[in-house]
XYZ file of C-alpha atoms in Angstrom:
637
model
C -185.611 -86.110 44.918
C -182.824 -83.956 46.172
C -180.996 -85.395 49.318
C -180.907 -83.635 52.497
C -177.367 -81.587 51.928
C -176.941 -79.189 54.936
C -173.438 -78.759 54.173
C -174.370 -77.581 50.733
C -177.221 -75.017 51.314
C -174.485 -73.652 54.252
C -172.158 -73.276 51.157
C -174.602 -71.624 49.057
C -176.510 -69.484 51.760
C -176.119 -69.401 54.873
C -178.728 -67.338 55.939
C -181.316 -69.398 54.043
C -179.991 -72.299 56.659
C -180.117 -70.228 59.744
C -183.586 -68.931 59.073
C -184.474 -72.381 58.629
C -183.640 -73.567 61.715
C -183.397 -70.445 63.854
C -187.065 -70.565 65.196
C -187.130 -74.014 65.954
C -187.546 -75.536 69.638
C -185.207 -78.365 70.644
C -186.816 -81.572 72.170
C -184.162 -84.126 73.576
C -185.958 -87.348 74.217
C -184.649 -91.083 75.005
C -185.879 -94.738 73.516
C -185.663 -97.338 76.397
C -186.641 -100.586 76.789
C -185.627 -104.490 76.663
C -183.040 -105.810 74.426
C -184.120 -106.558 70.810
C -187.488 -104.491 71.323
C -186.192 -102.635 68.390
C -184.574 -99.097 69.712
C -181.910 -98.987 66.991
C -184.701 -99.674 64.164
C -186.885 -96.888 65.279
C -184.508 -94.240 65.299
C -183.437 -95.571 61.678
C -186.761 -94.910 60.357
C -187.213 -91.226 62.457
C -183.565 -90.761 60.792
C -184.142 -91.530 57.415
C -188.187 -90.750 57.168
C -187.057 -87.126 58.764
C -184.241 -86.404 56.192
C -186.885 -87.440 53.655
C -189.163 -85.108 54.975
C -186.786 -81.847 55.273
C -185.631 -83.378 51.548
C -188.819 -81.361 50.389
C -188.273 -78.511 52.070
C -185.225 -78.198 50.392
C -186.713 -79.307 47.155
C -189.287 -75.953 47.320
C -185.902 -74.163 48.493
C -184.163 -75.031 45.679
C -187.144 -74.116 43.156
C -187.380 -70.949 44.695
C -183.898 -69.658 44.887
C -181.705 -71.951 42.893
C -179.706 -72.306 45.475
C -178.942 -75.405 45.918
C -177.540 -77.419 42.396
C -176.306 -80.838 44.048
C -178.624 -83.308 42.938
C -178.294 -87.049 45.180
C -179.857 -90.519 46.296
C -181.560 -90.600 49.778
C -179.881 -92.700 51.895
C -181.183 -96.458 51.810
C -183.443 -97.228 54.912
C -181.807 -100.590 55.196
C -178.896 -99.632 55.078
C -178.564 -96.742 57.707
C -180.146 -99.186 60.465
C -177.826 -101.899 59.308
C -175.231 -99.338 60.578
C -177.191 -98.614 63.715
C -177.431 -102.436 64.466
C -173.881 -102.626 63.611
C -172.660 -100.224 66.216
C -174.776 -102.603 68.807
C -172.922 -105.451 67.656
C -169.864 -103.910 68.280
C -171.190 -102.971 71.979
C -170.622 -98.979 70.890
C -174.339 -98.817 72.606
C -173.010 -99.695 75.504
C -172.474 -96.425 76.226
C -175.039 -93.865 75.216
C -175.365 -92.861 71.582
C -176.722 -89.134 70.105
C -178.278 -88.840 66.732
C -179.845 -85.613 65.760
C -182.270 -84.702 63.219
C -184.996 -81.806 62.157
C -188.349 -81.618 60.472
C -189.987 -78.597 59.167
C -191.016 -78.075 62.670
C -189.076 -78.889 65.394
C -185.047 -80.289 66.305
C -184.450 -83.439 68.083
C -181.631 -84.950 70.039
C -182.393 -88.651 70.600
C -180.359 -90.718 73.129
C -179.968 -94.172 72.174
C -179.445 -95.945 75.223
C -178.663 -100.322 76.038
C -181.400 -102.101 77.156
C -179.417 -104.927 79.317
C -180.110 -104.469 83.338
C -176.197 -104.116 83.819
C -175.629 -100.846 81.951
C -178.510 -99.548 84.504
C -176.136 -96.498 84.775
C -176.154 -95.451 81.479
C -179.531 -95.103 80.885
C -179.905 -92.897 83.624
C -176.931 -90.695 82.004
C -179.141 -90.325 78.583
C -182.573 -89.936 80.639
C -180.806 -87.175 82.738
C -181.416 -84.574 80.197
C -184.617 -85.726 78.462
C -187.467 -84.108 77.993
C -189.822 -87.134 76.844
C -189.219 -91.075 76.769
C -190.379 -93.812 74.691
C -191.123 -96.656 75.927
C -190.727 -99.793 73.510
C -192.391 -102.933 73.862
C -192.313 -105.678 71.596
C -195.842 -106.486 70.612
C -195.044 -109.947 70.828
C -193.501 -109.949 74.155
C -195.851 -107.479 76.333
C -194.621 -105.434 79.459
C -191.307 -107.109 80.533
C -189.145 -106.388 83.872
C -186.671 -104.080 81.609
C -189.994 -102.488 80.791
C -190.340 -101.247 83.960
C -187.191 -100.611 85.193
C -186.745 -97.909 82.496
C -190.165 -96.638 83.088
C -189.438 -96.276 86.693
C -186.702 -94.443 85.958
C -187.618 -92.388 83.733
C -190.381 -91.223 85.995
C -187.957 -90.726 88.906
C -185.815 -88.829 86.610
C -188.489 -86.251 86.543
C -189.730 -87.336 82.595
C -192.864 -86.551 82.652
C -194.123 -87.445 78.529
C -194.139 -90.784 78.259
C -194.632 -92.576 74.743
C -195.823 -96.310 74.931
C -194.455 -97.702 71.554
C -195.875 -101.032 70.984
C -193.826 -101.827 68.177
C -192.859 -104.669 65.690
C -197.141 -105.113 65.206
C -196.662 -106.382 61.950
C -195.269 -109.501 63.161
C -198.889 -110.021 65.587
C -200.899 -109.210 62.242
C -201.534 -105.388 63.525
C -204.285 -107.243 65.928
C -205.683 -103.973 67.939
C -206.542 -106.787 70.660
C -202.723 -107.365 71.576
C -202.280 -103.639 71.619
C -204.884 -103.181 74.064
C -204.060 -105.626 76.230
C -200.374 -104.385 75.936
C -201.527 -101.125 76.913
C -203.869 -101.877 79.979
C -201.081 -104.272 81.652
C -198.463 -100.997 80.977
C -201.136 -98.511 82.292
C -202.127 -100.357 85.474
C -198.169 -101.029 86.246
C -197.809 -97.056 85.619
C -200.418 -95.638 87.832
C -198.743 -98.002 90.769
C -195.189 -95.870 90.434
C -196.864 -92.486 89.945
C -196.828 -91.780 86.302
C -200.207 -90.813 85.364
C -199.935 -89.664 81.650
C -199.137 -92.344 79.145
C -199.284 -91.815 75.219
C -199.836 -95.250 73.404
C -198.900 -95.527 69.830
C -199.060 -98.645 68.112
C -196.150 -99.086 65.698
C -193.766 -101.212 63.363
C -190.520 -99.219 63.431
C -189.203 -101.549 60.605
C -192.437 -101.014 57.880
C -192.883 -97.751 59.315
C -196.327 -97.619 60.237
C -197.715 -94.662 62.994
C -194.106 -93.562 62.651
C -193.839 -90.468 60.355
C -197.038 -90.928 58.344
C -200.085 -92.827 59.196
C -200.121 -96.710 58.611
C -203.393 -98.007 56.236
C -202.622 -101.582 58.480
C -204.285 -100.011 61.974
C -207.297 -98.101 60.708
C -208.885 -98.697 64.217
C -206.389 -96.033 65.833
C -206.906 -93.103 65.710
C -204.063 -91.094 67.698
C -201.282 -89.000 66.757
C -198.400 -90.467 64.900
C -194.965 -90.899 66.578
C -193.692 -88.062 64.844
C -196.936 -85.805 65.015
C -196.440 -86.277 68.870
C -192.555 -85.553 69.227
C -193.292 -81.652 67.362
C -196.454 -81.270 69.589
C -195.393 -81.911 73.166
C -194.476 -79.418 75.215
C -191.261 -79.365 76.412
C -189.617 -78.261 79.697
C -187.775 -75.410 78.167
C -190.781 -73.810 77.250
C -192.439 -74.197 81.095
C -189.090 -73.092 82.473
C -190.103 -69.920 81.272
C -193.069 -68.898 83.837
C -191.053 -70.242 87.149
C -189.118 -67.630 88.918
C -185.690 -66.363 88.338
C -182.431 -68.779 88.468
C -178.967 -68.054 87.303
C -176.083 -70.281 88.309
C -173.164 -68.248 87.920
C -170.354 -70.102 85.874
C -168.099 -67.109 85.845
C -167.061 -63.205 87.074
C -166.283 -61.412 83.739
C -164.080 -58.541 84.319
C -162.015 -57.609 81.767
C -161.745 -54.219 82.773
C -161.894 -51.813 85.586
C -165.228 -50.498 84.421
C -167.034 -53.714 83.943
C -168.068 -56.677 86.246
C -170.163 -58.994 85.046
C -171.736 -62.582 85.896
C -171.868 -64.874 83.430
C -174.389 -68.038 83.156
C -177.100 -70.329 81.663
C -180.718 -69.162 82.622
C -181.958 -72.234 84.900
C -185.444 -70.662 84.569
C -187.631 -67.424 84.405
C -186.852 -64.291 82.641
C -184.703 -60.997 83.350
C -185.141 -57.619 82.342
C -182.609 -54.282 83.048
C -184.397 -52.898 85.933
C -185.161 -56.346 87.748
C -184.543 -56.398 91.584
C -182.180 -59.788 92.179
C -181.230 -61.338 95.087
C -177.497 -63.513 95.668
C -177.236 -66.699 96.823
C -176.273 -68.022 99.800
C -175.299 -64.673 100.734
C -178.540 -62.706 100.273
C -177.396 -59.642 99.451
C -180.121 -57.938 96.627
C -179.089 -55.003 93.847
C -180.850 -54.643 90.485
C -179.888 -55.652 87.065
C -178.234 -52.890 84.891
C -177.526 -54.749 81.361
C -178.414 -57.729 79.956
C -175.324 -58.694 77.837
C -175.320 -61.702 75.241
C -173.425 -62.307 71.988
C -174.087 -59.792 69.353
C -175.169 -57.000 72.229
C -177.620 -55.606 74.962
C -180.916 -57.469 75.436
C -183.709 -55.913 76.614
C -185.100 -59.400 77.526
C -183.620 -62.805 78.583
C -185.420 -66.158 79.187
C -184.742 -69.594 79.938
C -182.110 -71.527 78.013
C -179.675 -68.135 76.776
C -176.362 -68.296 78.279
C -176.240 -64.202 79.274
C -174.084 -61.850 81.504
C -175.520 -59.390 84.044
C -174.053 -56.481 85.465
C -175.582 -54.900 89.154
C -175.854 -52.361 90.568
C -174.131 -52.518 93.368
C -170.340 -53.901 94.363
C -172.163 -57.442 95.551
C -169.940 -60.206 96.593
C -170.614 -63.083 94.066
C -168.473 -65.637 92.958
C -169.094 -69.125 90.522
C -170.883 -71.702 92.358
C -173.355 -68.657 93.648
C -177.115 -68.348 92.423
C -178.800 -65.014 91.139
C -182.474 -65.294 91.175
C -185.691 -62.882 91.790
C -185.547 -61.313 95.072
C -188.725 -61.992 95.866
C -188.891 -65.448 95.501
C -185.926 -67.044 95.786
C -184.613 -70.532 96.061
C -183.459 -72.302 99.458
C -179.807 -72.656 100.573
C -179.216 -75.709 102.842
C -175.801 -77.799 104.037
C -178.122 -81.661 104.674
C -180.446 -83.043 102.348
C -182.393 -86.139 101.917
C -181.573 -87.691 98.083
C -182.400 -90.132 95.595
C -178.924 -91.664 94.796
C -177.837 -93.585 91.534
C -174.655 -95.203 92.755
C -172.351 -95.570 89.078
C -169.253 -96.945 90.526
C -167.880 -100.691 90.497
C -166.656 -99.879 94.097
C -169.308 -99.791 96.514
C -170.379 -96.540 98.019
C -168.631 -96.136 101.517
C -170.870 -94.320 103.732
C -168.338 -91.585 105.616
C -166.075 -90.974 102.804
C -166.028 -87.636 102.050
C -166.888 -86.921 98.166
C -167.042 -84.361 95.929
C -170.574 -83.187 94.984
C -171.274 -81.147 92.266
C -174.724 -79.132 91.073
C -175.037 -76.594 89.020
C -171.758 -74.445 89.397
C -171.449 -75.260 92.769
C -168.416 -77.965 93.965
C -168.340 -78.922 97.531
C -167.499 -81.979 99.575
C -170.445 -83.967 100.941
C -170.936 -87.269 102.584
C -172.831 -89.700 102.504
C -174.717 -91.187 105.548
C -175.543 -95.206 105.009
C -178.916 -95.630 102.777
C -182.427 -95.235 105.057
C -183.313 -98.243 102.091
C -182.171 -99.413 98.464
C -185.392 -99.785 95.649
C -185.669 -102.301 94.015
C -186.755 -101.333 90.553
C -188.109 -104.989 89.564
C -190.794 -105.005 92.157
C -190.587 -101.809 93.577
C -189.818 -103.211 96.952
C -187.437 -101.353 99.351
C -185.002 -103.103 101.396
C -182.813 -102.456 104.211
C -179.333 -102.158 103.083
C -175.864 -100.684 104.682
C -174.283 -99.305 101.130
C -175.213 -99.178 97.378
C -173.549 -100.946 94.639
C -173.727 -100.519 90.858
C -176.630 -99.734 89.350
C -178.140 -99.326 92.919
C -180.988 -96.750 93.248
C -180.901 -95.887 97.108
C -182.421 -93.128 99.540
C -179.640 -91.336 101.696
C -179.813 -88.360 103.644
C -176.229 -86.426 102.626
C -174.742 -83.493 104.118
C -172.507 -81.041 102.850
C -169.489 -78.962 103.997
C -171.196 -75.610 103.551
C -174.528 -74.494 102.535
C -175.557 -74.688 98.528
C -178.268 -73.242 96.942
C -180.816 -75.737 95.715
C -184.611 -76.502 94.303
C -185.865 -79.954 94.826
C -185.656 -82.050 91.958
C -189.225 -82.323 90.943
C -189.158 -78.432 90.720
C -185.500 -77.811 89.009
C -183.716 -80.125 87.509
C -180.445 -77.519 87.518
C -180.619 -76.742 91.011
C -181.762 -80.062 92.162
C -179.815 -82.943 90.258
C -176.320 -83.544 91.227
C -173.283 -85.741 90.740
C -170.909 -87.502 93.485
C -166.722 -87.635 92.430
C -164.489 -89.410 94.108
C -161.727 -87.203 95.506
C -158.630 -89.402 94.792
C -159.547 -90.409 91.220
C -161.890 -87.629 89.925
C -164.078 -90.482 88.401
C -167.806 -89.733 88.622
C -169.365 -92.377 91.091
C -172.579 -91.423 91.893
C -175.678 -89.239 90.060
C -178.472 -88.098 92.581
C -181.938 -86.028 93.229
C -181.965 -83.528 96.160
C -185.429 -84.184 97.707
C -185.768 -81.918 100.305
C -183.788 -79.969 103.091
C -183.705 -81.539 106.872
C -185.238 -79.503 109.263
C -182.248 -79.577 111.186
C -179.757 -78.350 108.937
C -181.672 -74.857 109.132
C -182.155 -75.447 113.099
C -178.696 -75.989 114.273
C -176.169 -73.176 113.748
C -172.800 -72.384 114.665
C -172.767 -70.475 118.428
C -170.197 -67.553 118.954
C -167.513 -67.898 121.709
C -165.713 -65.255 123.104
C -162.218 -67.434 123.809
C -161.761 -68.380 120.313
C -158.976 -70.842 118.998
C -155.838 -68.706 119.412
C -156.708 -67.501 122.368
C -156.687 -70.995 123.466
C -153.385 -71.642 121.840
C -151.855 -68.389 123.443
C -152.452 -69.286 126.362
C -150.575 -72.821 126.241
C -147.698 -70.541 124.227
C -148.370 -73.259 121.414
C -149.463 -74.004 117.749
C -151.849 -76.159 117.299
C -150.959 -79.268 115.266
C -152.260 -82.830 114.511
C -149.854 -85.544 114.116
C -151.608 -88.593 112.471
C -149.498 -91.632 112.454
C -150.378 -94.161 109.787
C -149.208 -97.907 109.297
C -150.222 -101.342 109.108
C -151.171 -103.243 112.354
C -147.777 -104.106 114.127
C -146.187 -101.752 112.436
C -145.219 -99.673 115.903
C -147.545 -96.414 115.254
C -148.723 -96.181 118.976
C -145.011 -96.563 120.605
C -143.395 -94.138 118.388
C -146.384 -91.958 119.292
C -146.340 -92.657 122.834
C -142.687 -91.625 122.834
C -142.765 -88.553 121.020
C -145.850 -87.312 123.256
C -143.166 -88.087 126.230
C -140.612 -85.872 124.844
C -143.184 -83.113 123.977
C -144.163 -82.911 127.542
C -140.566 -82.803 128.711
C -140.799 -79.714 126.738
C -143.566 -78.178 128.350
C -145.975 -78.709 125.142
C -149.685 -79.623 126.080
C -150.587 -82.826 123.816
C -153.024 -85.558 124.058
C -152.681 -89.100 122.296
C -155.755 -90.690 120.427
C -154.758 -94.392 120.455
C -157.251 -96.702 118.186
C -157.074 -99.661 120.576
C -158.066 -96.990 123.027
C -161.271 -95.382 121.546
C -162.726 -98.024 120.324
C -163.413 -99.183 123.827
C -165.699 -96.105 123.936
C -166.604 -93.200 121.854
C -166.593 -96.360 118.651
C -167.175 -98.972 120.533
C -170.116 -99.499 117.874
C -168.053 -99.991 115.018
C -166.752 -102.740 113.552
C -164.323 -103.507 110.764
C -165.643 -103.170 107.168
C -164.724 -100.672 105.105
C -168.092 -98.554 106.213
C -167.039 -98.705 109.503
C -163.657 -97.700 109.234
C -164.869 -94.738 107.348
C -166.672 -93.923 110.334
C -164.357 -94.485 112.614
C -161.778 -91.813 110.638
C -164.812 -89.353 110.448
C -165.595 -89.257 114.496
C -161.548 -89.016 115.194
C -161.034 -86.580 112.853
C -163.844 -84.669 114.318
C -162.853 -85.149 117.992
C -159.097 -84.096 117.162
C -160.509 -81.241 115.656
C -162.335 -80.344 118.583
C -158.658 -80.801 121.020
C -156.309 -78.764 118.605
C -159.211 -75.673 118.404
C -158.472 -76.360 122.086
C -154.836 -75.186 121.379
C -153.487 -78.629 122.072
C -151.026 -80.567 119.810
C -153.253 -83.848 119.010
C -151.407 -87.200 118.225
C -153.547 -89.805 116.541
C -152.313 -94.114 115.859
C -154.529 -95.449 113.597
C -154.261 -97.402 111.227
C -156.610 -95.252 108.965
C -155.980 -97.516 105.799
C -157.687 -94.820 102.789
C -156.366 -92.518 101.185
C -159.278 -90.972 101.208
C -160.460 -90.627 104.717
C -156.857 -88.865 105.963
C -157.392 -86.665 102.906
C -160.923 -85.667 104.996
C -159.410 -84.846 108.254
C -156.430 -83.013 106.063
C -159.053 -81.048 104.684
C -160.789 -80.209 108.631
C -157.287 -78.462 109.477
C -156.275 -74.724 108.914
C -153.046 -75.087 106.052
C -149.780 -75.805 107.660
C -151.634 -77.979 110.847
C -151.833 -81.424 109.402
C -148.695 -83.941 109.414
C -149.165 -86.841 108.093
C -146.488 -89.759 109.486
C -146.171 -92.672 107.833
C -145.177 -95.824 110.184
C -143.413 -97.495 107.207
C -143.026 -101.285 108.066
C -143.252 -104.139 105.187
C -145.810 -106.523 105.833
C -143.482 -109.242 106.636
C -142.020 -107.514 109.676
C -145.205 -106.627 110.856
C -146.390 -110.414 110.887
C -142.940 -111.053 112.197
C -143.487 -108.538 115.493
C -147.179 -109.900 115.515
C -147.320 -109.064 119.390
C -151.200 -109.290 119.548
C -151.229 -112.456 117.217
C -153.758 -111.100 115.212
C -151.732 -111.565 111.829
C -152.262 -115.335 112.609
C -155.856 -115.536 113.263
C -156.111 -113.382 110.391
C -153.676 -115.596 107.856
C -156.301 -118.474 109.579
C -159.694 -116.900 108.482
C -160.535 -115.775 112.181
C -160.059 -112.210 111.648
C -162.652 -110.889 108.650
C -161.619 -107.640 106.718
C -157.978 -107.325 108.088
C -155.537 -104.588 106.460
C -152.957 -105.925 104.720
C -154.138 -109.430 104.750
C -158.104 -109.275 103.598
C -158.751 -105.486 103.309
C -156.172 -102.918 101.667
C -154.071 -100.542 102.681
C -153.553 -97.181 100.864
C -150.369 -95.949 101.674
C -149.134 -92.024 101.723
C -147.881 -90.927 98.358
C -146.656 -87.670 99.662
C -146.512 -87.785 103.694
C -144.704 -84.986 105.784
C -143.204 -87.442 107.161
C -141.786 -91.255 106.461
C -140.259 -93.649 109.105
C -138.569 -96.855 108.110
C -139.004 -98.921 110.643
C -136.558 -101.423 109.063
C -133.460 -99.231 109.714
C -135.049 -96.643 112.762
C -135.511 -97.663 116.421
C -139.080 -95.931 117.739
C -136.536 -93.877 120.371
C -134.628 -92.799 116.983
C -138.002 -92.106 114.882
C -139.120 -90.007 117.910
C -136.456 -87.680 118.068
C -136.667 -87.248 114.393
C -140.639 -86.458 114.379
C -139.628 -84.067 117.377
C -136.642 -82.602 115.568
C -138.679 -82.014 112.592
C -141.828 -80.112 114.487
C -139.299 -78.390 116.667
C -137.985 -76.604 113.094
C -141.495 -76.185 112.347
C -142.488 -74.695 115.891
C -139.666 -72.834 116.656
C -141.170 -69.961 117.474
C -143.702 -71.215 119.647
C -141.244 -72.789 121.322
């Protein structure tokens, strides 16, 4: 039998390959389960029974072109899933593994993903883009807690074909008792979560039986093979098709003058030249001109291609923006209520601005603490203040503008998103926009006639916010106090946030965990915002310990606005000073989640200004801060 040799039918004719495989659809599916119900040896025997199978499609190639000369031995069953079980050994499936292979009818991506509860996260990464799951249960075993965890995810991933693999049967004697039994426990747990279509298949992934070809062991069922049922299910791609219009836009092509284009994947739907379109957030409409794609003009595009349009009209449109039909287009919204996968060894700090990314679209969103956290082994929900690894929470989360978006259930291009932390660009969270709040289309922004520089006019000032930052003791609130004294010796109208101060009132409801001093950042970012749109020059002593957080109210300012000052006192001095005593009641256990003693502190890496307390009296560091905005200010001044 001649071996499947891709490489060598390229070499001898190409185009024989690409009309081979040209036509083909493309189903990406995922095997999930427990550990040791036999993932790796199932996609062994789909591996080597497939090549087997396109083996004699090359065969009747070969006989009727001579093409192809190289004559070889299939590769040895045992041997490819010793590899596969290898690569497990060697924790490689840790992370999530690809294979690909083809049959005469259809190609297949398969993820190969761990079964242990811990790596959670990385099922969800290989489920993400599936378009069917299997489902494998040990025949010996039955429906285990991994078995539903994966099922439930899988379902809330939007995965709607479901294979039930009952597999290793030989080793029960292929008794169809077990497998019904198997299969009524499974269905029973999968009607309670939602999922209403289940395909059973009764298999033994190392004998092969129901896998490619029927097994003469099970005569009593009567279903579809495994692989009769992965090249007859309809995939999403094909029912993207019929739903209206969607067109992230990665990219403006322009290369010249005469041509502006806008360049993306098809989310769904179908274009033609002619077709009135509609921008998004914006809502301006034209009409499509071309369709361009590699190789030229289209007179059609449809779900899947990767096209450019050109308009009509000049429109404003830039990456992150959606082009769909203009008469049924898709909402645009700034809060959301979310499914949230939380991927991160550091907990999820509700009030810590993130970045959030779907489609084409970046913007910074936070995160408001969890309504509840599911838990996928029973299903129960339970209260809960933040989400840890592997944690499957519901949030509501609001963004910084508005983004264009489809629930979940309906798109998952427009409606599946993932959360980056802003300091270390690591992906921390994966999540499922449910639905817009009511309010976030309710509530607008209401026009004033004295806007911000009027305001700042008429106090013949710039606005600015100073934000002192330091460790407790460290002398932020004197050196502030001072340098507000000398500003109003010059005539400057200024106002001092102290954090002693507001959390007497406006956060009197906060406490000291790393939540709430998110929160605490968030509201006095937001209320300084508020006093320098006032025209005022805001000072702010707070501790503030994240990097992350004074990065957020950076990032409320107009360029230029924001000075960062960094109190910069070693810890030892600090403790020294200790004026309050609360170092000691700390260094005793009294005092829980403490900067510098039992919570961290993030110091600047680049502030505007640095004051070493260790060799600067506050009357000293004041007149520097003040020297330093007075060159800055000067003509305001």
């Amino acid at each position: 039998m001649t071996a499947y040799r891709p490489d060598a039918l390229i070499a001898a004719d190409i185009s024989a390959y690409l009309e081979l495989h040209q036509h083909k659809s493309l189903l990406r599916f995922i095997t999930c389960g427990s550990v040791d119900d036999g993932k790796s040896t199932l996609i062994g025997r789909l591996l080597y029974d497939s090549k087997q199978i396109f083996e004699d499609q090359l065969s009747a190639l070969e006989n009727d072109s001579k093409r192809v000369g190289t004559q070889g031995q299939a590769i040895d069953f045992a041997l490819l899933v010793d590899g596969l079980a290898a690569e497990r050994e060697q924790g490689i499936t840790i992370d999530v593994a690809y294979r690909f292979f083809a049959t005469e009818k259809r190609k297949f991506i398969v993820a190969d993903t761990p079964g242990h509860e811990q790596y959670t996260r990385n099922m969800v990464t290989g489920a993400s883009t599936a378009d069917l799951a299997i489902i494998l249960i040990d025949a010996r075993k039955g429906v285990l807690t991994q078995t539903k965890r994966h099922s439930f995810l899988a379902h809330l991933l939007g995965i709607r074909n479901l294979v039930l693999a009952v597999n290793k049967m030989d080793l029960v004697g292929y008794d169809q008792a077990i497998f019904d039994e198997i299969v009524e426990d499974y269905t029973a747990f999968a009607r309670s979560i939602g999922i209403q279509d289940v395909t059973p298949i009764p298999i033994s992934g190392f004998q092969g039986d129901n896998v490619t070809t029927r097994s003469d062991a099970m005569p009593w069922f009567s279903g579809p093979v495994l692989l009769e049922h992965l090249e007859a299910v309809e995939v999403d791609a094909d029912t993207n098709r019929v739903k209206p219009f969607r067109m992230p836009v990665q990219w403006v092509n322009r290369p010249n003058l005469d041509f502006r284009g806008f360049a993306g994947p098809i989310a769904s739907g179908t274009i033609r030249p002619g077709d009135a379109v509609r921008i998004l957030p914006s809502g301006r409409t034209s009409t499509v001109v071309r369709i361009v794609a590699m190789g030229g003009d289209k007179d059609i595009a449809v779900a899947g291609e990767s096209i450019t349009l050109t308009l009509a009209d000049e429109v404003d449109c830039s990456r992150g923006d959606v082009i769909a039909a203009a008469d049924a287009p898709p909402q645009a919204a700034d809060q959301f209520k979310a499914t949230l996968v939380w991927m991160d060894q550091a907990e999820l700090l509700p009030g810590r601005a993130y970045w959030l990314k779907l489609g084409t679209k970046t913007v910074s969103a936070v995160v408001r603490a969890p309504e509840y956290a599911i838990d996928v082994n029973t299903m129960a929900r339970g209260a809960v203040k933040t989400l840890a690894l592997n944690d499957i929470g519901i949030a509501e989360i609001a963004t910084d503008r508005p983004i264009v978006f489809e629930p979940y259930a309906e798109s998952h291009d427009l409606g599946g998103f993932i959360l980056i932390d802003k300091l270390t660009n690591a992906t921390v969270g994966a999540g499922m926009l449910d639905f817009a709040l009511r309010r976030a289309q309710n509530v607008h922004w209401q026009a004033v006639e004295i806007t911000r520089e009027a305001h700042a006019h008429q106090k013949g000032q710039q606005p600015r916010m100073l934000w002192f930052t330091g460790l407790s003791g460290s002398g932020k609130s004197t050196i502030a106090n001072l340098v507000e004294k000398k500003l109003y010796a010059l005539g400057k109208h200024s106002f001092l946030l102290d954090g002693d101060n507001v959390r007497h009132g406006l956060n009197r409801d906060l406490g000291f965990t790393d939540q709430d001093r998110v929160e605490n950042i968030r509201r006095i970012g937001e209320v300084a915002k508020l006093m320098t749109d006032a025209g005022l020059i805001v000072l702010t002593a707070f501790i503030s310990p994240f990097r992350a957080e004074r990065a957020m109210v950076r990032s409320m300012m107009p360029e230029g606005e924001f000075f960062e000052i960094f109190v910069d006192t070693p810890i030892e001095d600090a403790e020294r000073r200790d004026v309050k005593g609360l170092y000691k009641k700390a260094r005793a256990g009294e005092i829980a989640n403490f900067t510098g003693i039992s919570s961290p502190y993030e110091a600047p890496e680049a502030p505007e200004i640095r004051i070493d307390t260790t060799r600067t009296t506050p009357e000293e560091a004041a007149e520097q801060i003040v020297e330093a905005i007075m060159g800055v200010w000067a003509p305001a001044l």
